[in-house]
Short mmCIF file of C-alpha atoms in Angstrom, two decimals:
data_model
loop_
_atom_site.label_atom_id
_atom_site.label_comp_id
_atom_site.label_asym_id
_atom_site.label_seq_id
_atom_site.Cartn_x
_atom_site.Cartn_y
_atom_site.Cartn_z
CA GLN A 67 10.79 -7.46 -18.64
CA GLU A 68 7.13 -6.55 -18.13
CA GLU A 69 6.05 -3.22 -19.55
CA GLY A 70 4.20 -0.99 -17.17
CA ILE A 71 3.76 2.36 -15.52
CA PHE A 72 6.03 2.77 -12.52
CA PHE A 73 5.10 5.14 -9.67
CA ARG A 74 7.67 6.92 -7.49
CA PRO A 75 5.77 10.07 -6.53
CA CYS A 76 6.81 13.17 -4.64
CA VAL A 77 3.54 14.83 -3.63
CA PRO A 78 3.33 18.32 -2.08
CA ALA A 79 0.81 18.93 0.72
CA SER A 80 -1.30 21.08 -1.62
CA MET A 81 -2.10 17.98 -3.73
CA ASP A 82 -3.58 15.95 -0.85
CA GLY A 83 -7.08 14.89 -1.91
CA ALA A 84 -6.58 15.71 -5.59
CA VAL A 85 -8.12 13.58 -8.33
CA LEU A 86 -6.41 13.81 -11.72
CA THR A 87 -8.36 12.58 -14.72
CA GLY A 88 -7.62 12.12 -18.41
CA ILE A 89 -4.09 10.77 -17.94
CA ARG A 90 -2.93 8.50 -20.75
CA ALA A 91 0.30 6.53 -20.50
CA LEU A 92 1.44 3.60 -22.66
CA ASP A 93 -2.06 3.35 -24.24
CA THR A 94 -3.63 3.03 -20.78
CA ASP A 95 -6.12 5.58 -19.39
CA LEU A 96 -5.65 6.52 -15.74
CA THR A 97 -7.47 8.44 -13.06
CA LEU A 98 -5.14 9.24 -10.15
CA GLU A 99 -6.49 9.84 -6.66
CA ILE A 100 -3.95 11.21 -4.19
CA ARG A 101 -4.27 10.71 -0.44
CA GLY A 102 -1.66 12.30 1.79
CA HIS A 103 1.64 13.86 0.77
CA GLY A 104 5.37 13.23 0.88
CA THR A 105 7.82 10.95 -0.90
CA VAL A 106 6.92 7.54 0.57
CA LEU A 107 4.32 5.57 -1.35
CA GLU A 108 2.61 3.68 1.47
CA THR A 109 -0.07 1.96 -0.65
CA LEU A 110 -0.94 1.81 -4.33
CA LEU A 111 -4.40 0.58 -5.28
CA VAL A 112 -5.44 -0.31 -8.82
CA ASP A 113 -9.22 -0.33 -9.17
CA GLY A 114 -9.44 -0.76 -5.39
CA ALA A 115 -7.05 -3.72 -5.16
CA PRO A 116 -3.54 -3.50 -3.64
CA ALA A 117 -0.74 -3.45 -6.21
CA GLY A 118 3.00 -2.92 -6.39
CA PRO A 119 4.64 0.31 -7.54
CA MET A 120 4.11 -0.68 -11.19
CA VAL A 121 0.77 -0.82 -13.00
CA PRO A 122 0.65 -3.05 -16.09
CA ALA A 123 0.17 -1.11 -19.31
CA ASP A 124 -2.71 -3.23 -20.55
CA GLY A 125 -4.54 -0.69 -22.70
CA GLY A 126 -7.47 -0.49 -20.27
CA SER A 127 -8.84 2.22 -18.00
CA HIS A 128 -7.86 2.20 -14.33
CA HIS A 129 -8.48 4.17 -11.14
CA ILE A 130 -5.17 4.47 -9.30
CA THR A 131 -5.10 5.50 -5.63
CA LEU A 132 -1.76 6.69 -4.26
CA VAL A 133 -1.61 6.69 -0.46
CA MET A 134 1.38 8.77 0.56
CA LYS A 135 3.19 8.95 3.87
#
């Protein structure tokens, strides 16, 4: 099984537009940008490219965009 960071967010309306920096998970540095709110993850982008709900834990630095519906 591939090791990674799985996203299943529940985002309140007050977090729409937030950018969270300095997040470290599984030796990977993340910046999270949140667009929208709710419990349905419409799109997940990793460094601007579409991705599934899991981001590989590759030890790098990544900009994650969560587009919620």
